[in-house]
PDB file of C-alpha atoms in Angstrom:
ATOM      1  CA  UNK M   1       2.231 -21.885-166.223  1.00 56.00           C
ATOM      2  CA  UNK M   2      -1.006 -20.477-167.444  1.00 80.00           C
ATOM      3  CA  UNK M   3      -4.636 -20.568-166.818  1.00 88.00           C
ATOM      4  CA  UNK M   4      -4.804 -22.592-170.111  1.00 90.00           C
ATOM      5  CA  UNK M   5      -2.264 -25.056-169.184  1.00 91.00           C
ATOM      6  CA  UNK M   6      -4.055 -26.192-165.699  1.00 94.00           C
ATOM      7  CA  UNK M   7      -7.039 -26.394-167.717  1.00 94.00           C
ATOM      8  CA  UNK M   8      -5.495 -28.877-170.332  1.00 94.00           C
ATOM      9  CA  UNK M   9      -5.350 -31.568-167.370  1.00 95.00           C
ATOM     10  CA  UNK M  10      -8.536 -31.389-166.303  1.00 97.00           C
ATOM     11  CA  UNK M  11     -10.211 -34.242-167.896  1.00 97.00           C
ATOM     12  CA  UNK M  12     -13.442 -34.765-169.570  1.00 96.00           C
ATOM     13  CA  UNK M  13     -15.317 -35.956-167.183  1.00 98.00           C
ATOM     14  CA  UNK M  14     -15.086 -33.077-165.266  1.00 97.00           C
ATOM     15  CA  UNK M  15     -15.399 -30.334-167.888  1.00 97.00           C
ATOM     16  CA  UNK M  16     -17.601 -28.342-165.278  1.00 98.00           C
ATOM     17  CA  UNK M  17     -14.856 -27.517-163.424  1.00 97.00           C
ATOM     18  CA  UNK M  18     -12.818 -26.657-166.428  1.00 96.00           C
ATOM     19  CA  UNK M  19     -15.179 -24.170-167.948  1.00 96.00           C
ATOM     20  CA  UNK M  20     -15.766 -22.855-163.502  1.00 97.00           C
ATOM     21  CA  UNK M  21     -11.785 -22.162-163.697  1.00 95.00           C
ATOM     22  CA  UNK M  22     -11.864 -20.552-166.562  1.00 93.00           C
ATOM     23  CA  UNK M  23     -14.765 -18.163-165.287  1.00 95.00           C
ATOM     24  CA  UNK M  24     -13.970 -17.828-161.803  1.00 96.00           C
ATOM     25  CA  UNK M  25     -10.580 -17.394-162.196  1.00 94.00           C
ATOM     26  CA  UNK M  26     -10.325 -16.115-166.299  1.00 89.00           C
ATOM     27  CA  UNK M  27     -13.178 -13.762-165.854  1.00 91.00           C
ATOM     28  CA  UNK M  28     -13.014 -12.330-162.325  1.00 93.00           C
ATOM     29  CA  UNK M  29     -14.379  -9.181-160.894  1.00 92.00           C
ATOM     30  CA  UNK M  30     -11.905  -8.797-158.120  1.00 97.00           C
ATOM     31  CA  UNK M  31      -8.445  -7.059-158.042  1.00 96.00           C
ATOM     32  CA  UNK M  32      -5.507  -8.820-159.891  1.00 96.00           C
ATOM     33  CA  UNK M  33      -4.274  -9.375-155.959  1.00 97.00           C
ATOM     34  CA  UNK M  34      -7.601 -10.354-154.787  1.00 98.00           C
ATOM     35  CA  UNK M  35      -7.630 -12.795-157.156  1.00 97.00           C
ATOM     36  CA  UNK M  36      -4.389 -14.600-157.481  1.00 97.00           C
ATOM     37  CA  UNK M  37      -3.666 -14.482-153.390  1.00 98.00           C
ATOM     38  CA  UNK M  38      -7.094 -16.328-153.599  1.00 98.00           C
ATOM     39  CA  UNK M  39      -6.049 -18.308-155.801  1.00 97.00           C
ATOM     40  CA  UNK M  40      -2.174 -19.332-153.862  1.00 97.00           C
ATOM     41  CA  UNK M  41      -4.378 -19.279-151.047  1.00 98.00           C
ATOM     42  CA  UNK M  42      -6.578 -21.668-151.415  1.00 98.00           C
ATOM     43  CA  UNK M  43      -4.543 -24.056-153.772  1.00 97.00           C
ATOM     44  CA  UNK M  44      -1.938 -24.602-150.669  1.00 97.00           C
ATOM     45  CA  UNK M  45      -4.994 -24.901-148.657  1.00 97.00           C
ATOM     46  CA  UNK M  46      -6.601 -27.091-150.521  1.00 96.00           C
ATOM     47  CA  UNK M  47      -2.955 -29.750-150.799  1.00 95.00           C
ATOM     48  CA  UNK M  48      -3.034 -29.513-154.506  1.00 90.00           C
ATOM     49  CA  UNK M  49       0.354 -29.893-155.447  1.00 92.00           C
ATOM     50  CA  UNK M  50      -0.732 -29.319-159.114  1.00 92.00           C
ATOM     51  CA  UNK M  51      -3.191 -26.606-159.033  1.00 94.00           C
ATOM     52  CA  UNK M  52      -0.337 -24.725-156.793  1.00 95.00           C
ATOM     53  CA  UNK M  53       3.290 -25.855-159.302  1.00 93.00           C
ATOM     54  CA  UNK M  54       0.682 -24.410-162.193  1.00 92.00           C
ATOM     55  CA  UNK M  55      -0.963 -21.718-160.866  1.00 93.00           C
ATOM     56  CA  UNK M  56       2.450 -20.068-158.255  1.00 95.00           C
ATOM     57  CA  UNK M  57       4.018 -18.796-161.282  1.00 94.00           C
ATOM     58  CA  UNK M  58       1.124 -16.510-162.338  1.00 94.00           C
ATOM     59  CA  UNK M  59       0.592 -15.678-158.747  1.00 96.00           C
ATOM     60  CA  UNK M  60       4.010 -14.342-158.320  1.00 96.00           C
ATOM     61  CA  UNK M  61       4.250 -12.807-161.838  1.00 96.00           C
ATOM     62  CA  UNK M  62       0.751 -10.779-160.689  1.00 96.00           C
ATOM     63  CA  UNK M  63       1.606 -10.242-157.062  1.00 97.00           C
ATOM     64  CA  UNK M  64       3.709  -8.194-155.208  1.00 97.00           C
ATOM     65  CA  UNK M  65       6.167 -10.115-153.294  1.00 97.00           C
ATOM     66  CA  UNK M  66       4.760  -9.029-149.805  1.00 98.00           C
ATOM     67  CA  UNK M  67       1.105  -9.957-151.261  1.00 98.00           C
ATOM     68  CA  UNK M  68       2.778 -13.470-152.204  1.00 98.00           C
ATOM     69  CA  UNK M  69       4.173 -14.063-148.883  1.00 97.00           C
ATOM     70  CA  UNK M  70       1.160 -12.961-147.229  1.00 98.00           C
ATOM     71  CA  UNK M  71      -1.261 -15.311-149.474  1.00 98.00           C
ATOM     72  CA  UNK M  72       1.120 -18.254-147.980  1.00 98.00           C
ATOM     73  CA  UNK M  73       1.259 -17.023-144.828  1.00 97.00           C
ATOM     74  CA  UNK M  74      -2.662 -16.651-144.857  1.00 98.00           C
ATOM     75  CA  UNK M  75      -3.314 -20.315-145.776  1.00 98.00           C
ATOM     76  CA  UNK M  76      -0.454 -21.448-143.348  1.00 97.00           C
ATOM     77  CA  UNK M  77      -2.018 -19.174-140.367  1.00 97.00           C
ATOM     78  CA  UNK M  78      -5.188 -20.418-141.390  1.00 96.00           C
ATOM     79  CA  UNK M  79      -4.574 -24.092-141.255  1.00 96.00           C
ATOM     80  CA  UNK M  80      -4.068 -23.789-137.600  1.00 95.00           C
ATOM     81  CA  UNK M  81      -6.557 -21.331-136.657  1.00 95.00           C
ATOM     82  CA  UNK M  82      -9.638 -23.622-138.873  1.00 95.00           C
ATOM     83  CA  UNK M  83      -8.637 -26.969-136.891  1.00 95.00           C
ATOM     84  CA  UNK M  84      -8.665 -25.272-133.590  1.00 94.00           C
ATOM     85  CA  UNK M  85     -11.440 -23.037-133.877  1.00 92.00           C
ATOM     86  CA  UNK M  86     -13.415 -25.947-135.817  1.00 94.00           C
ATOM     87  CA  UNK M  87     -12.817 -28.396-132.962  1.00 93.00           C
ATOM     88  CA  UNK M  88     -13.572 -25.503-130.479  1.00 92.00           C
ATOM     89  CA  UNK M  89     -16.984 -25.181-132.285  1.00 91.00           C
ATOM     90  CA  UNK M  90     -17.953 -28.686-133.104  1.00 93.00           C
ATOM     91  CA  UNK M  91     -16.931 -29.472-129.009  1.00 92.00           C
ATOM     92  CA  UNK M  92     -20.397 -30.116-126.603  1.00 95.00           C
ATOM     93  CA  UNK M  93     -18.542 -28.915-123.718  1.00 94.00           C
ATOM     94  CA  UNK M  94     -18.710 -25.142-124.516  1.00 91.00           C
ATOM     95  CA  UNK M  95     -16.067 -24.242-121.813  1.00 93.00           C
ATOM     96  CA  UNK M  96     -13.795 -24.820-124.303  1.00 93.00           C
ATOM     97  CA  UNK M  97     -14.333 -21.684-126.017  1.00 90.00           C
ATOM     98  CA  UNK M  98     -13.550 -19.848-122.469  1.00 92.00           C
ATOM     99  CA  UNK M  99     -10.189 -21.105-122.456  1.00 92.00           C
ATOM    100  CA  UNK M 100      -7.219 -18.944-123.711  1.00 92.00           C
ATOM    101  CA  UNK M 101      -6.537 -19.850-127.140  1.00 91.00           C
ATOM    102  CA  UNK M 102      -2.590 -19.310-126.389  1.00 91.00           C
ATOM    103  CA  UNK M 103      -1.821 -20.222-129.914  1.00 89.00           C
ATOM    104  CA  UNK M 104       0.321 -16.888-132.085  1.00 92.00           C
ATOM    105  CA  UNK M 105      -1.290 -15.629-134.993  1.00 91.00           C
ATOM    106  CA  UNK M 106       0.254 -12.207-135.470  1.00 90.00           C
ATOM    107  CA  UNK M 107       0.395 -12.138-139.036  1.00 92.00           C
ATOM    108  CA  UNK M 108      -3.606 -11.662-138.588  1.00 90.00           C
ATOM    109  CA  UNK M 109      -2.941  -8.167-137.324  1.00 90.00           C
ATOM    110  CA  UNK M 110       0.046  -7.252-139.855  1.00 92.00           C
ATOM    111  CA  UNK M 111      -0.270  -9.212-142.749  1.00 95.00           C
ATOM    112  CA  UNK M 112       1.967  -7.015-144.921  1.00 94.00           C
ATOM    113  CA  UNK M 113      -0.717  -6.417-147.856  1.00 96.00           C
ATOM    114  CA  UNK M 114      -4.219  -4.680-147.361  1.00 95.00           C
ATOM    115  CA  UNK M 115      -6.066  -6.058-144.764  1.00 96.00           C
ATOM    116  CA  UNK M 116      -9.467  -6.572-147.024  1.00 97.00           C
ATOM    117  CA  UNK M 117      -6.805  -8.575-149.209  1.00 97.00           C
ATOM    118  CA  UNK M 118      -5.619 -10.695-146.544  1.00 97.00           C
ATOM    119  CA  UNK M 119      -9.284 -11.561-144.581  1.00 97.00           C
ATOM    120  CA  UNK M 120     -10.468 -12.634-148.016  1.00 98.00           C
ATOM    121  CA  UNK M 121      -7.450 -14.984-148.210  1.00 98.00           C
ATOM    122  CA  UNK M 122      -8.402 -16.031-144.763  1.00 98.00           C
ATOM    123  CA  UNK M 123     -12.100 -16.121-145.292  1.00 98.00           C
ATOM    124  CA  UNK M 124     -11.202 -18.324-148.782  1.00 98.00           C
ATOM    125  CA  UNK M 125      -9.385 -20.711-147.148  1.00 98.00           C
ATOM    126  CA  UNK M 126     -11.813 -20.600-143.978  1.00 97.00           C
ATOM    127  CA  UNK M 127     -14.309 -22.341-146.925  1.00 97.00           C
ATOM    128  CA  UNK M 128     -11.888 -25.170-148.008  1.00 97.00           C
ATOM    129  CA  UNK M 129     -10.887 -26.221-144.150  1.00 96.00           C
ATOM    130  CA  UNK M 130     -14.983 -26.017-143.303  1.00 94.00           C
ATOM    131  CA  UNK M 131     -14.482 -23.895-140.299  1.00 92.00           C
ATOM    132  CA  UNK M 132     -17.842 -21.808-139.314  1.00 92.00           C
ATOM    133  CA  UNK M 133     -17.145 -19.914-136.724  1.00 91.00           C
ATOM    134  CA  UNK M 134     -13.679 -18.604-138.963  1.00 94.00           C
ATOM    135  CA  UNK M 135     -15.913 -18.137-142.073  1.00 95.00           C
ATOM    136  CA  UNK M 136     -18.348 -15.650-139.896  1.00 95.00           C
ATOM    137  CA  UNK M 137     -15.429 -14.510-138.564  1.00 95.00           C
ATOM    138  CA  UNK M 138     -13.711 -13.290-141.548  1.00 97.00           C
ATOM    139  CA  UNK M 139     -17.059 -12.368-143.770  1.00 98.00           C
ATOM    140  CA  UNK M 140     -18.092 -10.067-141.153  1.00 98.00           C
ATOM    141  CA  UNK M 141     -14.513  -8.195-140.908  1.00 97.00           C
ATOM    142  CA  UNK M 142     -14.826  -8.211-144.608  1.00 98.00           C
ATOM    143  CA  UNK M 143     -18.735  -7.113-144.984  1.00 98.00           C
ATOM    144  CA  UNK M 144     -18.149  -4.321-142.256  1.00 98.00           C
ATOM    145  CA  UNK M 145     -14.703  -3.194-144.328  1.00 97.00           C
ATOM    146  CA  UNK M 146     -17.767  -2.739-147.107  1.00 98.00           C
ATOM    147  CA  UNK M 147     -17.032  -5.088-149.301  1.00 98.00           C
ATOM    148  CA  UNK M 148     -19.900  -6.371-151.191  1.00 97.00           C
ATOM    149  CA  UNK M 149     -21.507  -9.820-151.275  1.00 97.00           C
ATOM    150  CA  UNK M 150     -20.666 -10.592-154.039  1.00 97.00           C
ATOM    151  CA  UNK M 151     -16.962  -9.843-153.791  1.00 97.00           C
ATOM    152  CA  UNK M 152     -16.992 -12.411-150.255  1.00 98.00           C
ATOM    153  CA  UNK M 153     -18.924 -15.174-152.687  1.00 97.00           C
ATOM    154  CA  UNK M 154     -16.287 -14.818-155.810  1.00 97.00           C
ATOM    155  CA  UNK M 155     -13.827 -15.903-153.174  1.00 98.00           C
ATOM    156  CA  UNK M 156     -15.664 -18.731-151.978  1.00 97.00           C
ATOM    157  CA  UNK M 157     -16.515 -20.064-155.983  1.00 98.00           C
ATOM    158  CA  UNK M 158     -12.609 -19.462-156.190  1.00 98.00           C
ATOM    159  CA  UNK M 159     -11.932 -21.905-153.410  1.00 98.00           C
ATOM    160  CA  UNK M 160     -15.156 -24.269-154.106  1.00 98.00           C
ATOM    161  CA  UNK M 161     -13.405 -24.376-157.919  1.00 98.00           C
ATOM    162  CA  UNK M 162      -9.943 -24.841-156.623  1.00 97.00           C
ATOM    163  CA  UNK M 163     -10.383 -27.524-154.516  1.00 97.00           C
ATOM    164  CA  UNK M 164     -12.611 -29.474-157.022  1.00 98.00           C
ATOM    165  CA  UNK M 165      -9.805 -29.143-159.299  1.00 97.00           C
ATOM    166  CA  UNK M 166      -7.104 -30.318-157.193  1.00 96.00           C
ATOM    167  CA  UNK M 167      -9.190 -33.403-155.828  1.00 97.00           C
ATOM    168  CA  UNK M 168      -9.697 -34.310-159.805  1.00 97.00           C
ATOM    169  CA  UNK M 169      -6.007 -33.766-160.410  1.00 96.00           C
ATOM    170  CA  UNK M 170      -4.973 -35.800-157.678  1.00 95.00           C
ATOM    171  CA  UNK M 171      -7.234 -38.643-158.537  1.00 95.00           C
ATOM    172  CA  UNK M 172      -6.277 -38.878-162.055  1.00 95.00           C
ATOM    173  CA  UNK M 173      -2.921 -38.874-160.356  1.00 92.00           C
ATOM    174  CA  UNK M 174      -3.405 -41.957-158.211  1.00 92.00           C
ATOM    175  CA  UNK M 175      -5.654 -43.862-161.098  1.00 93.00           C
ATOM    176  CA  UNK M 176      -2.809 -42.942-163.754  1.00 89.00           C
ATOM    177  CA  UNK M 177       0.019 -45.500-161.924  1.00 81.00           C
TER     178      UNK M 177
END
C-alpha cells in the first residue's frame, strides 16, 4: 500500500491531516529508517489497524528486517514502560518512584538497529501514550546522541499526524455500519 492510497481514505473533512501525511511523512528530512520505524511505530502505538495494514508494507519494503522487528518491538516495549512510568509520575505518593521497577525491558539496551533509530521510535511513541517522564527520557538520550531539534520534533509531527489519522479512520469506520 502506498502513501497515496492511505491518503485516499482520509475524508474531506479532515483534509488537514491529509495534506500533514503527505508532508510529514511524503516530504521528510529523516533517514528512510527513521522515518518508516516512526511511522510502524507509532501506527501500532497509536491501535490503528488501518494506518498500520496500509502503511506495514512500505515499512517492510524500506526497512531492514531487524529495523522492522525493532520498530514493533519499540512500540510493544513502549506500551508497558508509558503506562507504568505514566502512573509512576502522575502518583502523589512519590515513594513510588523508589520502588524497583522489576518489569524486563532488554530490548532498550539491544534493540538490534542503531540506537538513535530505536530512542526515536521510543521517544515517538512516548508522544502518542502521553508519558512525560518517558518523553524527557528519550529526547534527552536522543539530544545528547546530537541529534538536532528538529529531527526529535519531525518524530513527534509523525506521531501527532499518525494518530489523527487513525482516530479519523476509525471513526469513519464505526459511522460507516
Amino acid at each position: 500500500m502506498s502513501l497515496d492510497s492511505l491518503k485516499s481514505l482520509v475524508p474531506d473533512y479532515a483534509k488537514d491531516l491529509k495534506l500533514n501525511l503527505g508532508s510529514v511523512i511524503g516530504n521528510s528530512d529523516l533517514s528512510a529508517q527513521q522515518l518508516w520505524g516512526t511511522v510502524l511505530a507509532t501506527a501500532i502505538a497509536a491501535r490503528a489497524p488501518i494506518v498500520v495494514g496500509q502503511q506495514a508494507p512500505e515499512a517492510r519494503a524500506d526497512l531492514s528486517p531487524e529495523a522492522y522487528t525493532a520498530a514493533k518491538a519499540a512500540a510493544a516495549v513502549m506500551a508497558m514502560n508509558n503506562v507504568f512510568y505514566r502512573t509512576r509520575h502522575l502518583l502523589s505518593d512519590h515513594e513510588y518512584g523508589t520502588l524497583r521497577a522489576g518489569l524486563r525491558m532488554n530490548v532498550i539496551g539491544n534493540p538490534g538497529v542503531d540506537k538513535v533509530d530505536f530512542e526515536l521510535w521510543s521517544f515517538a511513541v512516548s508522544a502518542i501514550n502521553g508519558c512525560g517522564m518517558c518523553l524527557d527520557s528519550h529526547e534527552q538520550v536522543l539530544r545528547k546522541a546530537g541529534v538536532d531539534r528538529e529531527v526529535v520534533q519531525e518524530a513527534f509531527k509523525i506521531a501527532s499526524v499518525i494518530q489523527a489519522v487513525g482516530v479519523t479512520l476509525d471513526a469513519e469506520a464505526v459511522l460507516a455500519e
